[in-house]
JSON list of C-alpha atoms in Angstrom, two decimals:
[
{"chain": "A", "resi": 1, "resn": "MET", "atom": "CA", "xyz": [57.16, 44.45, 26.87]},
{"chain": "A", "resi": 2, "resn": "ASN", "atom": "CA", "xyz": [53.59, 45.83, 26.96]},
{"chain": "A", "resi": 3, "resn": "TRP", "atom": "CA", "xyz": [51.05, 44.87, 29.60]},
{"chain": "A", "resi": 4, "resn": "GLN", "atom": "CA", "xyz": [49.32, 42.24, 27.43]},
{"chain": "A", "resi": 5, "resn": "GLU", "atom": "CA", "xyz": [52.62, 40.46, 26.83]},
{"chain": "A", "resi": 6, "resn": "ALA", "atom": "CA", "xyz": [53.40, 40.65, 30.53]},
{"chain": "A", "resi": 7, "resn": "VAL", "atom": "CA", "xyz": [50.01, 39.14, 31.36]},
{"chain": "A", "resi": 8, "resn": "GLU", "atom": "CA", "xyz": [50.55, 36.30, 28.88]},
{"chain": "A", "resi": 9, "resn": "LYS", "atom": "CA", "xyz": [54.02, 35.56, 30.26]},
{"chain": "A", "resi": 10, "resn": "THR", "atom": "CA", "xyz": [52.64, 35.45, 33.81]},
{"chain": "A", "resi": 11, "resn": "VAL", "atom": "CA", "xyz": [49.64, 33.25, 32.95]},
{"chain": "A", "resi": 12, "resn": "THR", "atom": "CA", "xyz": [51.68, 30.75, 30.92]},
{"chain": "A", "resi": 13, "resn": "GLY", "atom": "CA", "xyz": [54.37, 30.76, 33.59]},
{"chain": "A", "resi": 14, "resn": "LEU", "atom": "CA", "xyz": [51.74, 29.58, 36.08]},
{"chain": "A", "resi": 15, "resn": "GLY", "atom": "CA", "xyz": [50.86, 26.67, 33.79]},
{"chain": "A", "resi": 16, "resn": "TYR", "atom": "CA", "xyz": [47.72, 27.99, 32.13]},
{"chain": "A", "resi": 17, "resn": "ASP", "atom": "CA", "xyz": [46.68, 28.92, 28.61]},
{"chain": "A", "resi": 18, "resn": "LEU", "atom": "CA", "xyz": [45.86, 32.61, 28.10]},
{"chain": "A", "resi": 19, "resn": "VAL", "atom": "CA", "xyz": [42.73, 32.73, 25.98]},
{"chain": "A", "resi": 20, "resn": "ASP", "atom": "CA", "xyz": [42.23, 36.50, 25.89]},
{"chain": "A", "resi": 21, "resn": "CYS", "atom": "CA", "xyz": [42.78, 39.69, 27.86]},
{"chain": "A", "resi": 22, "resn": "GLU", "atom": "CA", "xyz": [41.25, 43.13, 27.45]},
{"chain": "A", "resi": 23, "resn": "ARG", "atom": "CA", "xyz": [41.03, 46.46, 29.23]},
{"chain": "A", "resi": 24, "resn": "SER", "atom": "CA", "xyz": [37.95, 48.67, 29.03]},
{"chain": "A", "resi": 25, "resn": "PRO", "atom": "CA", "xyz": [38.03, 52.49, 29.04]},
{"chain": "A", "resi": 26, "resn": "ALA", "atom": "CA", "xyz": [36.43, 52.33, 32.50]},
{"chain": "A", "resi": 27, "resn": "GLY", "atom": "CA", "xyz": [39.51, 50.57, 33.83]},
{"chain": "A", "resi": 28, "resn": "LEU", "atom": "CA", "xyz": [38.20, 46.99, 33.95]},
{"chain": "A", "resi": 29, "resn": "VAL", "atom": "CA", "xyz": [40.82, 44.38, 33.06]},
{"chain": "A", "resi": 30, "resn": "ARG", "atom": "CA", "xyz": [39.36, 41.02, 32.01]},
{"chain": "A", "resi": 31, "resn": "VAL", "atom": "CA", "xyz": [41.57, 37.94, 31.66]},
{"chain": "A", "resi": 32, "resn": "TYR", "atom": "CA", "xyz": [40.32, 34.59, 30.39]},
{"chain": "A", "resi": 33, "resn": "ILE", "atom": "CA", "xyz": [42.35, 31.49, 31.17]},
{"chain": "A", "resi": 34, "resn": "ASP", "atom": "CA", "xyz": [42.07, 27.81, 30.35]},
{"chain": "A", "resi": 35, "resn": "LYS", "atom": "CA", "xyz": [43.83, 24.59, 31.20]},
{"chain": "A", "resi": 36, "resn": "LEU", "atom": "CA", "xyz": [46.65, 23.52, 28.89]},
{"chain": "A", "resi": 37, "resn": "PRO", "atom": "CA", "xyz": [45.48, 21.03, 26.22]},
{"chain": "A", "resi": 38, "resn": "GLU", "atom": "CA", "xyz": [46.97, 17.96, 27.89]},
{"chain": "A", "resi": 39, "resn": "PHE", "atom": "CA", "xyz": [45.15, 18.71, 31.15]},
{"chain": "A", "resi": 40, "resn": "ALA", "atom": "CA", "xyz": [41.90, 19.76, 29.45]},
{"chain": "A", "resi": 41, "resn": "LEU", "atom": "CA", "xyz": [41.83, 16.50, 27.51]},
{"chain": "A", "resi": 42, "resn": "ALA", "atom": "CA", "xyz": [42.11, 14.67, 30.83]},
{"chain": "A", "resi": 43, "resn": "GLY", "atom": "CA", "xyz": [38.90, 16.39, 31.91]},
{"chain": "A", "resi": 44, "resn": "GLU", "atom": "CA", "xyz": [40.35, 19.16, 34.08]},
{"chain": "A", "resi": 45, "resn": "LEU", "atom": "CA", "xyz": [38.45, 22.45, 34.11]},
{"chain": "A", "resi": 46, "resn": "ILE", "atom": "CA", "xyz": [39.24, 25.92, 35.40]},
{"chain": "A", "resi": 47, "resn": "GLY", "atom": "CA", "xyz": [38.04, 26.36, 38.97]},
{"chain": "A", "resi": 48, "resn": "VAL", "atom": "CA", "xyz": [37.81, 29.14, 41.53]},
{"chain": "A", "resi": 49, "resn": "GLU", "atom": "CA", "xyz": [41.21, 28.23, 42.97]},
{"chain": "A", "resi": 50, "resn": "ASP", "atom": "CA", "xyz": [42.84, 28.64, 39.54]},
{"chain": "A", "resi": 51, "resn": "CYS", "atom": "CA", "xyz": [41.28, 32.08, 39.07]},
{"chain": "A", "resi": 52, "resn": "GLU", "atom": "CA", "xyz": [42.32, 33.19, 42.55]},
{"chain": "A", "resi": 53, "resn": "ARG", "atom": "CA", "xyz": [45.89, 32.03, 41.97]},
{"chain": "A", "resi": 54, "resn": "VAL", "atom": "CA", "xyz": [46.19, 33.93, 38.70]},
{"chain": "A", "resi": 55, "resn": "THR", "atom": "CA", "xyz": [44.47, 37.01, 40.17]},
{"chain": "A", "resi": 56, "resn": "ARG", "atom": "CA", "xyz": [47.03, 37.30, 42.96]},
{"chain": "A", "resi": 57, "resn": "GLN", "atom": "CA", "xyz": [49.94, 37.16, 40.52]},
{"chain": "A", "resi": 58, "resn": "LEU", "atom": "CA", "xyz": [48.36, 39.61, 38.09]},
{"chain": "A", "resi": 59, "resn": "GLN", "atom": "CA", "xyz": [47.60, 42.14, 40.82]},
{"chain": "A", "resi": 60, "resn": "TYR", "atom": "CA", "xyz": [51.29, 42.19, 41.66]},
{"chain": "A", "resi": 61, "resn": "LEU", "atom": "CA", "xyz": [52.27, 42.31, 37.98]},
{"chain": "A", "resi": 62, "resn": "LEU", "atom": "CA", "xyz": [49.99, 45.22, 37.08]},
{"chain": "A", "resi": 63, "resn": "GLU", "atom": "CA", "xyz": [51.31, 47.19, 40.02]},
{"chain": "A", "resi": 64, "resn": "VAL", "atom": "CA", "xyz": [54.94, 46.57, 39.00]},
{"chain": "A", "resi": 65, "resn": "GLU", "atom": "CA", "xyz": [54.16, 47.40, 35.37]},
{"chain": "A", "resi": 66, "resn": "ALA", "atom": "CA", "xyz": [52.34, 50.58, 36.49]},
{"chain": "A", "resi": 67, "resn": "CYS", "atom": "CA", "xyz": [49.29, 49.55, 34.48]},
{"chain": "A", "resi": 68, "resn": "PRO", "atom": "CA", "xyz": [46.31, 51.64, 35.71]},
{"chain": "A", "resi": 69, "resn": "TYR", "atom": "CA", "xyz": [43.13, 49.70, 36.32]},
{"chain": "A", "resi": 70, "resn": "GLU", "atom": "CA", "xyz": [40.08, 49.90, 38.57]},
{"chain": "A", "resi": 71, "resn": "ARG", "atom": "CA", "xyz": [39.12, 46.24, 38.71]},
{"chain": "A", "resi": 72, "resn": "LEU", "atom": "CA", "xyz": [40.56, 42.88, 37.66]},
{"chain": "A", "resi": 73, "resn": "GLU", "atom": "CA", "xyz": [38.46, 39.89, 36.60]},
{"chain": "A", "resi": 74, "resn": "VAL", "atom": "CA", "xyz": [39.95, 36.45, 35.90]},
{"chain": "A", "resi": 75, "resn": "SER", "atom": "CA", "xyz": [37.65, 33.69, 34.65]},
{"chain": "A", "resi": 76, "resn": "SER", "atom": "CA", "xyz": [37.33, 30.70, 32.34]},
{"chain": "A", "resi": 77, "resn": "PRO", "atom": "CA", "xyz": [36.38, 31.40, 28.70]},
{"chain": "A", "resi": 78, "resn": "GLY", "atom": "CA", "xyz": [33.09, 29.52, 28.91]},
{"chain": "A", "resi": 79, "resn": "LEU", "atom": "CA", "xyz": [31.73, 26.86, 26.57]},
{"chain": "A", "resi": 80, "resn": "ASP", "atom": "CA", "xyz": [31.69, 29.26, 23.60]},
{"chain": "A", "resi": 81, "resn": "ARG", "atom": "CA", "xyz": [35.42, 29.86, 23.94]},
{"chain": "A", "resi": 82, "resn": "PRO", "atom": "CA", "xyz": [36.85, 32.40, 21.48]},
{"chain": "A", "resi": 83, "resn": "LEU", "atom": "CA", "xyz": [39.61, 31.31, 19.12]},
{"chain": "A", "resi": 84, "resn": "LYS", "atom": "CA", "xyz": [42.31, 33.97, 18.99]},
{"chain": "A", "resi": 85, "resn": "LYS", "atom": "CA", "xyz": [45.60, 32.46, 17.86]},
{"chain": "A", "resi": 86, "resn": "ALA", "atom": "CA", "xyz": [46.81, 29.72, 15.51]},
{"chain": "A", "resi": 87, "resn": "ALA", "atom": "CA", "xyz": [47.43, 27.39, 18.47]},
{"chain": "A", "resi": 88, "resn": "ASP", "atom": "CA", "xyz": [43.72, 27.62, 19.35]},
{"chain": "A", "resi": 89, "resn": "TYR", "atom": "CA", "xyz": [42.72, 26.48, 15.87]},
{"chain": "A", "resi": 90, "resn": "ALA", "atom": "CA", "xyz": [45.21, 23.61, 15.93]},
{"chain": "A", "resi": 91, "resn": "ARG", "atom": "CA", "xyz": [43.84, 22.55, 19.32]},
{"chain": "A", "resi": 92, "resn": "PHE", "atom": "CA", "xyz": [40.20, 22.46, 18.23]},
{"chain": "A", "resi": 93, "resn": "VAL", "atom": "CA", "xyz": [40.45, 20.90, 14.76]},
{"chain": "A", "resi": 94, "resn": "GLY", "atom": "CA", "xyz": [37.41, 18.69, 14.27]},
{"chain": "A", "resi": 95, "resn": "GLU", "atom": "CA", "xyz": [35.17, 20.77, 16.54]},
{"chain": "A", "resi": 96, "resn": "GLU", "atom": "CA", "xyz": [32.18, 22.84, 15.50]},
{"chain": "A", "resi": 97, "resn": "ILE", "atom": "CA", "xyz": [32.85, 26.57, 15.40]},
{"chain": "A", "resi": 98, "resn": "GLU", "atom": "CA", "xyz": [31.15, 29.78, 14.30]},
{"chain": "A", "resi": 99, "resn": "ILE", "atom": "CA", "xyz": [33.13, 32.40, 12.42]},
{"chain": "A", "resi": 100, "resn": "THR", "atom": "CA", "xyz": [32.36, 35.99, 11.46]},
{"chain": "A", "resi": 101, "resn": "LEU", "atom": "CA", "xyz": [34.22, 37.34, 8.44]},
{"chain": "A", "resi": 102, "resn": "ARG", "atom": "CA", "xyz": [35.41, 40.92, 8.19]},
{"chain": "A", "resi": 103, "resn": "MET", "atom": "CA", "xyz": [34.09, 41.11, 4.63]},
{"chain": "A", "resi": 104, "resn": "PRO", "atom": "CA", "xyz": [30.97, 39.23, 3.49]},
{"chain": "A", "resi": 105, "resn": "PHE", "atom": "CA", "xyz": [31.32, 36.22, 1.19]},
{"chain": "A", "resi": 106, "resn": "GLN", "atom": "CA", "xyz": [28.34, 35.30, -0.97]},
{"chain": "A", "resi": 107, "resn": "GLY", "atom": "CA", "xyz": [26.27, 37.88, 0.92]},
{"chain": "A", "resi": 108, "resn": "ARG", "atom": "CA", "xyz": [26.97, 36.62, 4.42]},
{"chain": "A", "resi": 109, "resn": "LYS", "atom": "CA", "xyz": [29.57, 37.01, 7.13]},
{"chain": "A", "resi": 110, "resn": "LYS", "atom": "CA", "xyz": [28.63, 34.24, 9.59]},
{"chain": "A", "resi": 111, "resn": "TYR", "atom": "CA", "xyz": [29.35, 30.58, 8.97]},
{"chain": "A", "resi": 112, "resn": "GLN", "atom": "CA", "xyz": [28.99, 27.59, 11.27]},
{"chain": "A", "resi": 113, "resn": "GLY", "atom": "CA", "xyz": [30.60, 24.23, 10.68]},
{"chain": "A", "resi": 114, "resn": "VAL", "atom": "CA", "xyz": [33.47, 21.91, 11.54]},
{"chain": "A", "resi": 115, "resn": "LEU", "atom": "CA", "xyz": [36.96, 23.36, 11.77]},
{"chain": "A", "resi": 116, "resn": "ALA", "atom": "CA", "xyz": [39.55, 21.68, 9.56]},
{"chain": "A", "resi": 117, "resn": "ALA", "atom": "CA", "xyz": [43.05, 22.38, 8.35]},
{"chain": "A", "resi": 118, "resn": "GLN", "atom": "CA", "xyz": [44.12, 22.58, 4.74]},
{"chain": "A", "resi": 119, "resn": "PRO", "atom": "CA", "xyz": [45.04, 20.73, 2.41]},
{"chain": "A", "resi": 120, "resn": "PRO", "atom": "CA", "xyz": [41.73, 20.08, 0.64]},
{"chain": "A", "resi": 121, "resn": "ILE", "atom": "CA", "xyz": [39.34, 17.43, 1.87]},
{"chain": "A", "resi": 122, "resn": "GLU", "atom": "CA", "xyz": [38.63, 14.76, -0.72]},
{"chain": "A", "resi": 123, "resn": "GLY", "atom": "CA", "xyz": [35.09, 14.83, -2.05]},
{"chain": "A", "resi": 124, "resn": "VAL", "atom": "CA", "xyz": [34.24, 18.28, -0.68]},
{"chain": "A", "resi": 125, "resn": "GLU", "atom": "CA", "xyz": [33.76, 21.28, -2.96]},
{"chain": "A", "resi": 126, "resn": "VAL", "atom": "CA", "xyz": [36.13, 24.11, -2.05]},
{"chain": "A", "resi": 127, "resn": "VAL", "atom": "CA", "xyz": [35.27, 27.80, -2.31]},
{"chain": "A", "resi": 128, "resn": "LYS", "atom": "CA", "xyz": [37.68, 30.61, -1.48]},
{"chain": "A", "resi": 129, "resn": "VAL", "atom": "CA", "xyz": [37.11, 33.89, 0.27]},
{"chain": "A", "resi": 130, "resn": "GLU", "atom": "CA", "xyz": [37.37, 36.82, -2.14]},
{"chain": "A", "resi": 131, "resn": "ALA", "atom": "CA", "xyz": [39.23, 40.01, -1.21]},
{"chain": "A", "resi": 132, "resn": "GLU", "atom": "CA", "xyz": [37.93, 43.14, -2.95]},
{"chain": "A", "resi": 133, "resn": "GLY", "atom": "CA", "xyz": [36.42, 41.10, -5.77]},
{"chain": "A", "resi": 134, "resn": "ALA", "atom": "CA", "xyz": [39.58, 39.10, -6.52]},
{"chain": "A", "resi": 135, "resn": "ALA", "atom": "CA", "xyz": [39.95, 35.43, -5.66]},
{"chain": "A", "resi": 136, "resn": "VAL", "atom": "CA", "xyz": [42.78, 34.55, -3.29]},
{"chain": "A", "resi": 137, "resn": "GLN", "atom": "CA", "xyz": [45.43, 32.82, -5.39]},
{"chain": "A", "resi": 138, "resn": "ALA", "atom": "CA", "xyz": [47.35, 31.04, -2.63]},
{"chain": "A", "resi": 139, "resn": "PRO", "atom": "CA", "xyz": [46.32, 30.56, 1.00]},
{"chain": "A", "resi": 140, "resn": "PRO", "atom": "CA", "xyz": [48.78, 31.73, 3.66]},
{"chain": "A", "resi": 141, "resn": "ALA", "atom": "CA", "xyz": [50.62, 29.24, 5.86]},
{"chain": "A", "resi": 142, "resn": "ASP", "atom": "CA", "xyz": [48.16, 29.73, 8.73]},
{"chain": "A", "resi": 143, "resn": "ALA", "atom": "CA", "xyz": [45.06, 29.17, 6.58]},
{"chain": "A", "resi": 144, "resn": "TRP", "atom": "CA", "xyz": [42.18, 27.07, 7.87]},
{"chain": "A", "resi": 145, "resn": "ARG", "atom": "CA", "xyz": [38.80, 25.99, 6.64]},
{"chain": "A", "resi": 146, "resn": "ILE", "atom": "CA", "xyz": [35.30, 25.44, 7.90]},
{"chain": "A", "resi": 147, "resn": "VAL", "atom": "CA", "xyz": [33.24, 22.57, 6.50]},
{"chain": "A", "resi": 148, "resn": "PHE", "atom": "CA", "xyz": [29.51, 23.29, 6.42]},
{"chain": "A", "resi": 149, "resn": "ASN", "atom": "CA", "xyz": [26.35, 22.15, 4.69]},
{"chain": "A", "resi": 150, "resn": "ASP", "atom": "CA", "xyz": [24.41, 24.66, 2.61]},
{"chain": "A", "resi": 151, "resn": "GLY", "atom": "CA", "xyz": [21.29, 22.48, 2.61]},
{"chain": "A", "resi": 152, "resn": "LYS", "atom": "CA", "xyz": [22.31, 20.66, -0.55]},
{"chain": "A", "resi": 153, "resn": "ALA", "atom": "CA", "xyz": [25.86, 19.44, -0.07]},
{"chain": "A", "resi": 154, "resn": "ASP", "atom": "CA", "xyz": [28.93, 19.82, 2.08]},
{"chain": "A", "resi": 155, "resn": "GLN", "atom": "CA", "xyz": [31.18, 22.75, 1.22]},
{"chain": "A", "resi": 156, "resn": "ALA", "atom": "CA", "xyz": [34.49, 24.02, 2.58]},
{"chain": "A", "resi": 157, "resn": "LEU", "atom": "CA", "xyz": [35.26, 27.68, 3.07]},
{"chain": "A", "resi": 158, "resn": "ASP", "atom": "CA", "xyz": [38.97, 28.50, 3.28]},
{"chain": "A", "resi": 159, "resn": "PHE", "atom": "CA", "xyz": [40.03, 31.46, 5.40]},
{"chain": "A", "resi": 160, "resn": "ALA", "atom": "CA", "xyz": [43.05, 33.08, 7.00]},
{"chain": "A", "resi": 161, "resn": "LEU", "atom": "CA", "xyz": [43.01, 34.39, 10.54]},
{"chain": "A", "resi": 162, "resn": "GLU", "atom": "CA", "xyz": [43.36, 38.01, 9.43]},
{"chain": "A", "resi": 163, "resn": "GLU", "atom": "CA", "xyz": [40.13, 37.64, 7.43]},
{"chain": "A", "resi": 164, "resn": "LEU", "atom": "CA", "xyz": [38.11, 36.94, 10.58]},
{"chain": "A", "resi": 165, "resn": "ARG", "atom": "CA", "xyz": [36.39, 39.40, 12.86]},
{"chain": "A", "resi": 166, "resn": "GLU", "atom": "CA", "xyz": [35.58, 36.70, 15.41]},
{"chain": "A", "resi": 167, "resn": "ALA", "atom": "CA", "xyz": [35.63, 32.93, 15.86]},
{"chain": "A", "resi": 168, "resn": "ARG", "atom": "CA", "xyz": [34.15, 30.87, 18.68]},
{"chain": "A", "resi": 169, "resn": "LEU", "atom": "CA", "xyz": [33.46, 27.28, 19.59]},
{"chain": "A", "resi": 170, "resn": "VAL", "atom": "CA", "xyz": [29.83, 26.29, 19.35]},
{"chain": "A", "resi": 171, "resn": "ALA", "atom": "CA", "xyz": [28.72, 25.55, 22.90]},
{"chain": "A", "resi": 172, "resn": "VAL", "atom": "CA", "xyz": [28.07, 21.85, 23.49]},
{"chain": "A", "resi": 173, "resn": "VAL", "atom": "CA", "xyz": [27.92, 19.70, 26.60]},
{"chain": "A", "resi": 174, "resn": "SER", "atom": "CA", "xyz": [31.11, 17.82, 25.77]},
{"chain": "A", "resi": 175, "resn": "PHE", "atom": "CA", "xyz": [33.90, 18.40, 23.26]},
{"chain": "A", "resi": 176, "resn": "LYS", "atom": "CA", "xyz": [37.63, 17.85, 22.87]},
{"chain": "A", "resi": 177, "resn": "GLY", "atom": "CA", "xyz": [39.78, 19.92, 25.15]},
{"chain": "A", "resi": 178, "resn": "ARG", "atom": "CA", "xyz": [36.88, 20.78, 27.43]},
{"chain": "A", "resi": 179, "resn": "GLY", "atom": "CA", "xyz": [35.11, 17.44, 27.76]},
{"chain": "A", "resi": 180, "resn": "VAL", "atom": "CA", "xyz": [32.78, 16.80, 30.64]},
{"chain": "A", "resi": 181, "resn": "LYS", "atom": "CA", "xyz": [31.25, 13.36, 31.02]},
{"chain": "A", "resi": 182, "resn": "PRO", "atom": "CA", "xyz": [27.55, 13.56, 31.87]},
{"chain": "A", "resi": 183, "resn": "GLU", "atom": "CA", "xyz": [26.50, 11.88, 35.08]},
{"chain": "A", "resi": 184, "resn": "PRO", "atom": "CA", "xyz": [24.67, 8.57, 34.62]},
{"chain": "A", "resi": 185, "resn": "ALA", "atom": "CA", "xyz": [20.92, 8.83, 34.81]},
{"chain": "A", "resi": 186, "resn": "LYS", "atom": "CA", "xyz": [19.54, 8.03, 38.24]},
{"chain": "A", "resi": 187, "resn": "LYS", "atom": "CA", "xyz": [16.54, 5.79, 38.72]},
{"chain": "A", "resi": 188, "resn": "PRO", "atom": "CA", "xyz": [13.62, 7.77, 40.12]},
{"chain": "A", "resi": 189, "resn": "LYS", "atom": "CA", "xyz": [12.68, 6.99, 43.70]},
{"chain": "A", "resi": 190, "resn": "ARG", "atom": "CA", "xyz": [9.23, 5.57, 44.16]},
{"chain": "A", "resi": 191, "resn": "ALA", "atom": "CA", "xyz": [6.90, 7.30, 46.58]},
{"chain": "A", "resi": 192, "resn": "LYS", "atom": "CA", "xyz": [5.00, 5.10, 49.04]},
{"chain": "A", "resi": 193, "resn": "ALA", "atom": "CA", "xyz": [1.30, 4.74, 48.41]},
{"chain": "A", "resi": 194, "resn": "GLU", "atom": "CA", "xyz": [-0.88, 6.56, 50.95]},
{"chain": "A", "resi": 195, "resn": "ARG", "atom": "CA", "xyz": [-3.33, 3.65, 51.07]},
{"chain": "A", "resi": 196, "resn": "GLU", "atom": "CA", "xyz": [-2.75, -0.07, 50.81]},
{"chain": "A", "resi": 197, "resn": "ASP", "atom": "CA", "xyz": [-5.13, -0.35, 47.85]},
{"chain": "A", "resi": 198, "resn": "ASP", "atom": "CA", "xyz": [-3.33, 2.42, 45.95]},
{"chain": "A", "resi": 199, "resn": "LYS", "atom": "CA", "xyz": [-1.50, 0.65, 43.10]},
{"chain": "A", "resi": 200, "resn": "VAL", "atom": "CA", "xyz": [-0.12, 3.79, 41.39]},
{"chain": "A", "resi": 201, "resn": "ASP", "atom": "CA", "xyz": [3.64, 4.55, 41.76]},
{"chain": "A", "resi": 202, "resn": "GLY", "atom": "CA", "xyz": [4.60, 8.12, 42.45]},
{"chain": "A", "resi": 203, "resn": "GLY", "atom": "CA", "xyz": [7.12, 10.12, 40.45]},
{"chain": "A", "resi": 204, "resn": "PRO", "atom": "CA", "xyz": [10.58, 11.14, 41.58]},
{"chain": "A", "resi": 205, "resn": "ASP", "atom": "CA", "xyz": [10.95, 13.08, 44.80]},
{"chain": "A", "resi": 206, "resn": "GLN", "atom": "CA", "xyz": [10.95, 16.87, 44.41]}
]
């Protein structure tokens, strides 16, 4: 078992989802964690206590595994959470994402749209990623698609995970799996007039 697998086993064993982990040449180990889908859908978010809990366990793990490092950082993935594994894509179907292809398709590598799973969507034109000039004949089992608008009509771009350089959620205030309900708008407080004949209401307190 390598250190990344050990980190994943530890994080999942504590009841969290491991989003990503990396180690820089300078010895910095970064670990990104998230709540499991069922808890995230209930509105739970990663807090300081969660990061501290995971940090303590990983410090012990890295010492046991004799993994050299200078510093350990554990944090949430942020609103623009990266999508790394098939389970991430299954979790965020229907959400807006941005993908970067390894090889350009129709002169571009970046696409932004709604994540969907195959089979084809009725009424949407389907285009396939080409590999070295040849059209992909059959999508792999873990193939996905992104539905976007080219300014004229909706299109669907099919892709496999190995064809991506990067994929991330598009940061929004509230979305499935990481929803946060905005606080209700508060009525502004009215400032008292300085003179009795002053009929103008003041703005909200600073």
